[in-house]
Short mmCIF file of C-alpha atoms in Angstrom, two decimals:
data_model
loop_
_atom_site.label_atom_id
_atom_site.label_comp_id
_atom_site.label_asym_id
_atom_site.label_seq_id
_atom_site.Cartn_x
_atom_site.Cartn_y
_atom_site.Cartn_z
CA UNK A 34 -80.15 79.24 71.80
CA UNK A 35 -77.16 77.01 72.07
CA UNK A 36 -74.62 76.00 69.76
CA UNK A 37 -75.30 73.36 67.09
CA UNK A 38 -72.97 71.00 65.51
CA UNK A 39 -73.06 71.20 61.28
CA UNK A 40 -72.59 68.01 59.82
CA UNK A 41 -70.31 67.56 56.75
CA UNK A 42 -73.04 66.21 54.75
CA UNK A 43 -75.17 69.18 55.14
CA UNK A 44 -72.49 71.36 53.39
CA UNK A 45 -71.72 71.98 49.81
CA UNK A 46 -68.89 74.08 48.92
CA UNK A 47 -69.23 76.31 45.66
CA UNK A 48 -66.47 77.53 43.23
CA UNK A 49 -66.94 80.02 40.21
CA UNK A 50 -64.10 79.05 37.82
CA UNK A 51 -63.43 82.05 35.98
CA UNK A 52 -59.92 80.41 34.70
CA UNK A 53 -59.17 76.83 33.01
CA UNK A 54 -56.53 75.55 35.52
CA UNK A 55 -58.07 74.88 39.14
CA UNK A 56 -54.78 72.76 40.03
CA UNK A 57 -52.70 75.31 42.76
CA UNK A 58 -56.12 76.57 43.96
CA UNK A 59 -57.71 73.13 44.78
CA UNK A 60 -54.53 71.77 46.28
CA UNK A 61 -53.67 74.07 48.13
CA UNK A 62 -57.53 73.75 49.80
CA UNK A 63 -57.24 70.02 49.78
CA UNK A 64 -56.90 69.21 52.83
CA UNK A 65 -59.99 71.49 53.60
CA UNK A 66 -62.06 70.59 51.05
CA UNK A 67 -61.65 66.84 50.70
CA UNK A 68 -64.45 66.44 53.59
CA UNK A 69 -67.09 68.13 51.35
CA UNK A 70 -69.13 68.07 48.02
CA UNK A 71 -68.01 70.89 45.55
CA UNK A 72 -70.04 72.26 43.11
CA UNK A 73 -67.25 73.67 40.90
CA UNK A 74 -69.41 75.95 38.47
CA UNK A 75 -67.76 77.33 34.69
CA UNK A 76 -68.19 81.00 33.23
CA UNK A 77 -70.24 80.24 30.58
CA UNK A 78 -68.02 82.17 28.55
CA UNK A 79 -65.12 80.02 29.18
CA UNK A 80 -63.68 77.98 26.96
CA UNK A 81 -62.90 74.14 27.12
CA UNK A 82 -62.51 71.88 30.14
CA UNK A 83 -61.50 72.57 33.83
CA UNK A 84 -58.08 71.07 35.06
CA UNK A 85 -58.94 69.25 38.41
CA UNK A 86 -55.85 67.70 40.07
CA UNK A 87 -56.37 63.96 41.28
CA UNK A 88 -57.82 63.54 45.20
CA UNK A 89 -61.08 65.29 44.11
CA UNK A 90 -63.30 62.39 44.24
CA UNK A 91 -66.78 64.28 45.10
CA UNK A 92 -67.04 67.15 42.59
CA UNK A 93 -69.78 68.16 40.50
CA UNK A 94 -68.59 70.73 37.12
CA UNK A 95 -71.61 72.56 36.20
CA UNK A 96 -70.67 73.98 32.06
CA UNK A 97 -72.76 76.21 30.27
CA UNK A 98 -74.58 73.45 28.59
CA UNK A 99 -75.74 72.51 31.78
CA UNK A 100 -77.16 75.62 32.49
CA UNK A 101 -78.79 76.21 29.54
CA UNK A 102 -80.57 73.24 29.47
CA UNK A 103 -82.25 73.99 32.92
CA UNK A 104 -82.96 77.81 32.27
CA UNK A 105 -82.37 78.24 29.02
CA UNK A 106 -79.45 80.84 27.21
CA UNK A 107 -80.73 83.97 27.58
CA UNK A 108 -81.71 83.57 31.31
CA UNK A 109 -77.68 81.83 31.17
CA UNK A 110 -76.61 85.51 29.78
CA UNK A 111 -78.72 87.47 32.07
CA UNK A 112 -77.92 85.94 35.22
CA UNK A 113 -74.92 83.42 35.65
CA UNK A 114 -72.21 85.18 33.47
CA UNK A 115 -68.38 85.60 34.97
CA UNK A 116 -68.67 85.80 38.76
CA UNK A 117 -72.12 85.45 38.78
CA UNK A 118 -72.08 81.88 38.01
CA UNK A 119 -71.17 81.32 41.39
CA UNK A 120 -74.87 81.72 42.01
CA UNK A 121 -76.01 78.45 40.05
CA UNK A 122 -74.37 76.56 42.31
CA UNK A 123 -75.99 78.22 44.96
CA UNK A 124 -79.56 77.43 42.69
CA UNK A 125 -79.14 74.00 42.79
CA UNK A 126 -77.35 72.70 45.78
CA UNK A 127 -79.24 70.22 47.83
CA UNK A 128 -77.76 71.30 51.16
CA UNK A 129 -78.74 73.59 53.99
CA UNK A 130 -75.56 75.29 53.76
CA UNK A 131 -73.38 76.70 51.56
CA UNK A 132 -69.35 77.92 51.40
CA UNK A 133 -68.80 80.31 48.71
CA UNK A 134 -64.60 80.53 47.73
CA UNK A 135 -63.47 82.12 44.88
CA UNK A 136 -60.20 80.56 42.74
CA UNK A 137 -58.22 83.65 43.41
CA UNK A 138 -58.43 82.83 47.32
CA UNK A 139 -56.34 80.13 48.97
CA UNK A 140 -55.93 79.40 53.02
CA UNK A 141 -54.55 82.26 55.15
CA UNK A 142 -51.80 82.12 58.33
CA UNK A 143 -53.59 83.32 61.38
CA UNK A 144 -51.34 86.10 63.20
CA UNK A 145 -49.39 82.94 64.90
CA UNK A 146 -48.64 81.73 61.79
CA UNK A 147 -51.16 78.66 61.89
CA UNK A 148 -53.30 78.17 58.93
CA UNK A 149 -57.29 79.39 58.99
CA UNK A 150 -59.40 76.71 57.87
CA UNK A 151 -62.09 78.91 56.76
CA UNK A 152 -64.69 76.26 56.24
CA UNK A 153 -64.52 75.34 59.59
CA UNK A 154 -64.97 78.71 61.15
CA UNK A 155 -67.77 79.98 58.88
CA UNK A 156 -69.61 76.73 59.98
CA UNK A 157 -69.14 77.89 63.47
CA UNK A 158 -70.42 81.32 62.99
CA UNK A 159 -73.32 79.97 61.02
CA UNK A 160 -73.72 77.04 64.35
CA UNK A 161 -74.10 79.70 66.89
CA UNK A 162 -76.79 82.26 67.37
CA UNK A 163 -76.47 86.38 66.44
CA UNK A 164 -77.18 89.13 68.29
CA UNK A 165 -78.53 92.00 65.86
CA UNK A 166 -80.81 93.80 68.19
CA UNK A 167 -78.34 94.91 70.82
CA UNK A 168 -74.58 95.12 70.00
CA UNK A 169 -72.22 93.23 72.35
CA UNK A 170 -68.74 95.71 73.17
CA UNK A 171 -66.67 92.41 73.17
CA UNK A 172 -67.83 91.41 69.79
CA UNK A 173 -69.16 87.73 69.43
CA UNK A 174 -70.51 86.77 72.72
CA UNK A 175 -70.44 82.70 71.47
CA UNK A 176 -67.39 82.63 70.68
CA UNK A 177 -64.97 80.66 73.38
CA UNK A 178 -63.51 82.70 76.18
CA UNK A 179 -66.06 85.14 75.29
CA UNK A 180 -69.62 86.22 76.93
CA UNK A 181 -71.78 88.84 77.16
CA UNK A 182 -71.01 92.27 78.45
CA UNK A 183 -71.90 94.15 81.72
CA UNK A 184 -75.82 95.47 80.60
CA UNK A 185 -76.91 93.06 77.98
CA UNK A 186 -80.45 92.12 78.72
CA UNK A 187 -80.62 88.78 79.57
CA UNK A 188 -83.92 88.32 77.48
CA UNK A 189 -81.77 89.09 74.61
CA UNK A 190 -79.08 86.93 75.00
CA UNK A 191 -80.43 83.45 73.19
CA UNK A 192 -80.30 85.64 70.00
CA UNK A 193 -81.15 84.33 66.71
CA UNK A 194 -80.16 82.18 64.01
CA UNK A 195 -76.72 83.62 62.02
CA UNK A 196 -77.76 82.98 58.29
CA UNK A 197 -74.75 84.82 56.48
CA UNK A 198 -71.25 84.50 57.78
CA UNK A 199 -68.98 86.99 55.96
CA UNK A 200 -65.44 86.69 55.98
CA UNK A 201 -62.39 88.58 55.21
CA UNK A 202 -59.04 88.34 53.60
CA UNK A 203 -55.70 89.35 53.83
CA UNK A 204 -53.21 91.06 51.32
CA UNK A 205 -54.95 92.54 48.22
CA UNK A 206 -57.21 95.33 49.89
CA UNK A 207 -61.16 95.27 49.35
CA UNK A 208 -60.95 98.68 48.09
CA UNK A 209 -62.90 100.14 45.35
CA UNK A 210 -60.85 101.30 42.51
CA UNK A 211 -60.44 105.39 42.50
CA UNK A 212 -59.03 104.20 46.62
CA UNK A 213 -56.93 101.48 45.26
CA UNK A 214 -55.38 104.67 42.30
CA UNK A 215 -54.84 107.21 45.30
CA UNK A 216 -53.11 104.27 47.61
CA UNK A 217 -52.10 102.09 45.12
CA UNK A 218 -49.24 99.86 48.28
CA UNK A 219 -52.09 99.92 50.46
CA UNK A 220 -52.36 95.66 51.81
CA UNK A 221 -54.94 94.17 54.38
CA UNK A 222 -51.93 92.65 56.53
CA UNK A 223 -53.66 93.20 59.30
CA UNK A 224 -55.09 89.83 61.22
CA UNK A 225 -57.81 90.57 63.98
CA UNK A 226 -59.31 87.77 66.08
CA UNK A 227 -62.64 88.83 66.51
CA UNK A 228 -66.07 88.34 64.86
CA UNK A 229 -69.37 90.55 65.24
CA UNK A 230 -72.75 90.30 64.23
CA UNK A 231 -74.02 93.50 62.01
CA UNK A 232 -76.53 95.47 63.87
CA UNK A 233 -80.27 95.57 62.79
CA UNK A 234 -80.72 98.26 60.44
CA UNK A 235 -77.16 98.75 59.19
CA UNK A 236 -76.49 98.37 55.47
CA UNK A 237 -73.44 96.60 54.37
CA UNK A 238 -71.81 95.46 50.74
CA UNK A 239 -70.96 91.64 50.34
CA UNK A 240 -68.48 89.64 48.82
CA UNK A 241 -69.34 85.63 47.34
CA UNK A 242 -65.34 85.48 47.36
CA UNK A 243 -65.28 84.08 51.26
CA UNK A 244 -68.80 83.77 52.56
CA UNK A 245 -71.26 80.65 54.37
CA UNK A 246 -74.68 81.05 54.41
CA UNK A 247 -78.08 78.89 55.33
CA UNK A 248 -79.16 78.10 52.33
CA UNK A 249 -82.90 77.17 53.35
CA UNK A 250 -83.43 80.65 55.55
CA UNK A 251 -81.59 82.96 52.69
CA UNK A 252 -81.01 81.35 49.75
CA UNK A 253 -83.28 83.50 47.64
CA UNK A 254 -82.31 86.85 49.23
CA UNK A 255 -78.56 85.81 47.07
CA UNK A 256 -79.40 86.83 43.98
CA UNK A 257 -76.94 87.45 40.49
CA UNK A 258 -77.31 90.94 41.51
CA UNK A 259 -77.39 94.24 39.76
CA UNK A 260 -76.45 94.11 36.11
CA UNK A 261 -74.78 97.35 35.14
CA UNK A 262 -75.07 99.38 31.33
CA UNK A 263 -71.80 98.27 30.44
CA UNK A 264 -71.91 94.84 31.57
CA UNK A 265 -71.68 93.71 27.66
CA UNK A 266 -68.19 95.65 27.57
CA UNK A 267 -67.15 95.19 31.15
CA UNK A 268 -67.51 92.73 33.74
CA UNK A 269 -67.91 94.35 36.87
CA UNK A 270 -68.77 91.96 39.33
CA UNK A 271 -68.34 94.36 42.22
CA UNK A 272 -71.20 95.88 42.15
CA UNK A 273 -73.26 92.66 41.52
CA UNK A 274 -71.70 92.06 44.97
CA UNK A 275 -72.73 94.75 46.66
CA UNK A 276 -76.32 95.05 45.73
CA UNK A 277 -77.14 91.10 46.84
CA UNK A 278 -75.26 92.30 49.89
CA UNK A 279 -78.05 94.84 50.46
CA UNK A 280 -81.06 92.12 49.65
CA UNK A 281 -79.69 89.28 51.36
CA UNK A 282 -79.12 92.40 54.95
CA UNK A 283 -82.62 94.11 54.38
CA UNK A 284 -84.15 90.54 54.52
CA UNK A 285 -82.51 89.60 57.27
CA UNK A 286 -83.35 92.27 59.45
CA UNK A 287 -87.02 91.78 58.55
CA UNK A 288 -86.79 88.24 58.97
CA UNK A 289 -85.15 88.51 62.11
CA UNK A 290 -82.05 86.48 61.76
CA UNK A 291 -78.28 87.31 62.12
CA UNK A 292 -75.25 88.48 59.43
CA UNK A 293 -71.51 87.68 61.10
CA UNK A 294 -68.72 89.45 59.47
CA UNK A 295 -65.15 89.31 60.82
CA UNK A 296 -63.45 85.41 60.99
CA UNK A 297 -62.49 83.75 58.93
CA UNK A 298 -59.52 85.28 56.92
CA UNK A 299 -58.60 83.49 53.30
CA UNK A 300 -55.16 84.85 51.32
CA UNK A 301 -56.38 86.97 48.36
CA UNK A 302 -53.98 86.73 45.16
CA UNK A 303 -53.37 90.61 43.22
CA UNK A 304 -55.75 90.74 40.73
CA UNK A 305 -56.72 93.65 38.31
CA UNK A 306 -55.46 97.28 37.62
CA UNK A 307 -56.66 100.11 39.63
CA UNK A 308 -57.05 102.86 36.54
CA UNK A 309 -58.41 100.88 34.31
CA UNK A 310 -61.44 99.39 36.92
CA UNK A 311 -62.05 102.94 37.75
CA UNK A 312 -63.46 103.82 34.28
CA UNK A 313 -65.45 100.49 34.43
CA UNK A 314 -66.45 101.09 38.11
CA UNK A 315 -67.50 104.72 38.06
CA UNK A 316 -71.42 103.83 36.82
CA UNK A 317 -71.27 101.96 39.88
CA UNK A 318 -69.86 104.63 42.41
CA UNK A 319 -72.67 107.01 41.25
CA UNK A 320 -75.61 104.26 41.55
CA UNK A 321 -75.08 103.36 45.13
CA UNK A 322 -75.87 106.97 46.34
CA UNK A 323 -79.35 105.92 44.93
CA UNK A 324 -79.89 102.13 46.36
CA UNK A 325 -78.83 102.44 49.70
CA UNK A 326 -81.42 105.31 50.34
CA UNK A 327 -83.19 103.07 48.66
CA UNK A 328 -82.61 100.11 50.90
CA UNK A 329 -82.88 102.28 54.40
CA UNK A 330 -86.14 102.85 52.94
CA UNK A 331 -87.49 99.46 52.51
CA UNK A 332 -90.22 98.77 55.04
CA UNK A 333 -91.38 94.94 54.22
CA UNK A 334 -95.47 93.67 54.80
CA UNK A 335 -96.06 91.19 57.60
CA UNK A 336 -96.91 88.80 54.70
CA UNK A 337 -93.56 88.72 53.71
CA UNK A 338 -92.40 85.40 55.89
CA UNK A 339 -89.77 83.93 53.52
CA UNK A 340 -86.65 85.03 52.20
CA UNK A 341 -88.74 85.08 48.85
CA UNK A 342 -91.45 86.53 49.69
CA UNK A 343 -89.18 89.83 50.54
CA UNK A 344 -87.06 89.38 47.27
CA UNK A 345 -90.84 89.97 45.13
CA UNK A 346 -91.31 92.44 46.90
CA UNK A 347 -88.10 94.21 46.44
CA UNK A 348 -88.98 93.97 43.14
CA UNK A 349 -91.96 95.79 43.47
CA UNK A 350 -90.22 98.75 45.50
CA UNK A 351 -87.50 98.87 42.78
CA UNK A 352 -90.63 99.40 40.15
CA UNK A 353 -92.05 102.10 42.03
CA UNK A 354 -89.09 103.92 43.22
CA UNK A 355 -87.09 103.89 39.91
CA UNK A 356 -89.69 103.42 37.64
CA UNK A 357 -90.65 100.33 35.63
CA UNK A 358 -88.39 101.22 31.93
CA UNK A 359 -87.69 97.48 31.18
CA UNK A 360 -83.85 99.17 29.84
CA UNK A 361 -83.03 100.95 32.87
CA UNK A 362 -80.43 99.40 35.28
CA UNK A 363 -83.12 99.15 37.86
CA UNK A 364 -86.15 97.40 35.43
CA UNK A 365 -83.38 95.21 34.28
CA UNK A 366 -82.95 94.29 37.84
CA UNK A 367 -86.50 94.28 39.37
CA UNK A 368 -87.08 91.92 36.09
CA UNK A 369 -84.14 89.99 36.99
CA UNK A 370 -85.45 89.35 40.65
CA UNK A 371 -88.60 87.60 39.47
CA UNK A 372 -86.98 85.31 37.29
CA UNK A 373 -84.44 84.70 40.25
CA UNK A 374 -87.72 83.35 42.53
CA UNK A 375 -89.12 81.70 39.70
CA UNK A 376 -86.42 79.57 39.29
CA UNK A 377 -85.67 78.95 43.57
CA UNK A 378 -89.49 77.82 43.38
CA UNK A 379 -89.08 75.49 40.57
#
């Protein structure tokens, strides 16, 4: 399976706008982004009108009235509020591929000092095949100057299509909060040249902020993710994070195509205070020591041939595991699911 050019028309890049004033993010991606379509989607609980600097001549804003008039408010509530409105733009792109960037992320240095162009490189790990069913020692076997190791069965080495590139970032730490309290200098400064696919079988959490995926092999599987109790009080988009990243892996490996983590690096801006997430964040801590069981678990039926297919039937697991109470985190969820599919079908 060779390497495959991605054409600039087949990419949309998405933006949740959780603040006003997208001037110093977007121009400091300009000369990135002006190659692509953005879908720039608002928090529906924002107020007024984005700021979007002149040069931006192929944008699409997405407001709450917008999404209400497709799915209605309440399905605008339950599923595309604060960082989860990144996922409408995932809902209605028309392209097979999709860059997700958050505001609070602009372009990295790589460890020469030469800017990343993270577009670019997620479009190359998404252009060139992964190898989940037998892990290569040198990492990514397609990358240039690399190959495959001494032992790799060469029956294995076309490998399959990469569907989720996941990328990294430098300065403000991906640590969850009671970390960030205990360690609270601790920076990613750290810049490693290397990208690997994630073995078969091995769970992993997910961040929207710098991700690519194929939109027509996983879109579904990228759902607004787990809702927690507090969310009315709190927005705690971690965990919303995590729990897609769990769907979108367990599909995957049933589907038999490729996740790529590593490359590319973006420069994450400080955001948030470590005490006060952990009393936010601590619903969370205790609920993943019940899903990813719960996703180790998950043993799909042959049926299942599409990335939606696997999503209803997480949904059914979630039921039967957890039970079905419509208020629990977990009925909120499994309901949340079906209404996901129901609107990728229509």
């Amino acid at each position: 399976m060779a390497q495959f050019c991605i054409k600039d028309d087949e990419v949309d890049i998405v933006i949740g706008a959780l603040q006003s004033d997208l001037t110093s993010f977007l121009n400091a991606w300009k000369p990135i982004f002006s190659r692509f379509h953005l879908i720039i989607v608002q928090d529906p609980d924002l107020k007024g009108d984005l700021t979007i600097p002149d040069g931006f001549n192929n944008v699409e804003i997405i407001t709450k009235a917008d999404i209400d008039k497709e799915v209605g408010s309440s399905l605008t509530t339950k599923l595309f509020s604060g960082y989860s409105c990144r996922y409408y733009g995932y809902l209605v792109s028309k392209k097979k591929y999709i860059i997700s960037l958050d505001h609070d992320c602009i372009p990295a240095k790589d460890d020469k000092g030469v800017q990343v162009n993270a577009v670019a490189q997620h479009l190359n790990n998404l252009g060139t095949p992964a190898t989940p069913f037998f892990f290569n020692t040198l990492y990514d076997p397609f990358r240039k100057g690399a190959d495959f190791v001494r032992g790799y069965p060469f029956s294995m080495r076309e490998g399959v299509p990469c569907a989720l590139s996941c990328g990294l970032w430098l300065n403000f730490a991906d640590l969850d909060a009671p970390t960030q309290a205990l360690k609270p200098a601790q920076k990613n400064t750290k810049y490693v040249d290397a990208v690997m696919t994630v073995p078969t079988n091995a769970m992993m959490p997910l961040s929207g902020a710098n991700m690519g995926f194929n939109r027509e092999l996983l879109g579904p599987a990228l759902f607004p993710g787990l809702k927690l109790t507090n969310e009315g009080k709190f927005r705690w988009e971690t965990m919303e994070d995590v729990f897609t990243g769990l769907c979108a892996k367990v599909v995957c490996d049933h589907l038999k195509i490729g996740v790529k983590t590593g490359l590319p690096y973006v420069w994450r801006e400080e955001r948030g205070n470590a005490v006060e997430s952990l009393k936010k964040e601590w619903e969370g801590v205790k609920l993943m020591e019940d899903v990813v069981p719960f996703f180790k678990s998950i043993k799909f039926p042959p049926e299942a041939v599409k990335a939606e297919d696997c999503m209803l039937e997480i949904a059914k697991m979630v039921n039967e595991k957890f039970g079905a109470d419509k208020n629990s985190v977990y009925g909120q969820a499994a309901d949340a699911i079906v209404e996901w599919v129901k609107l990728w079908k229509k």
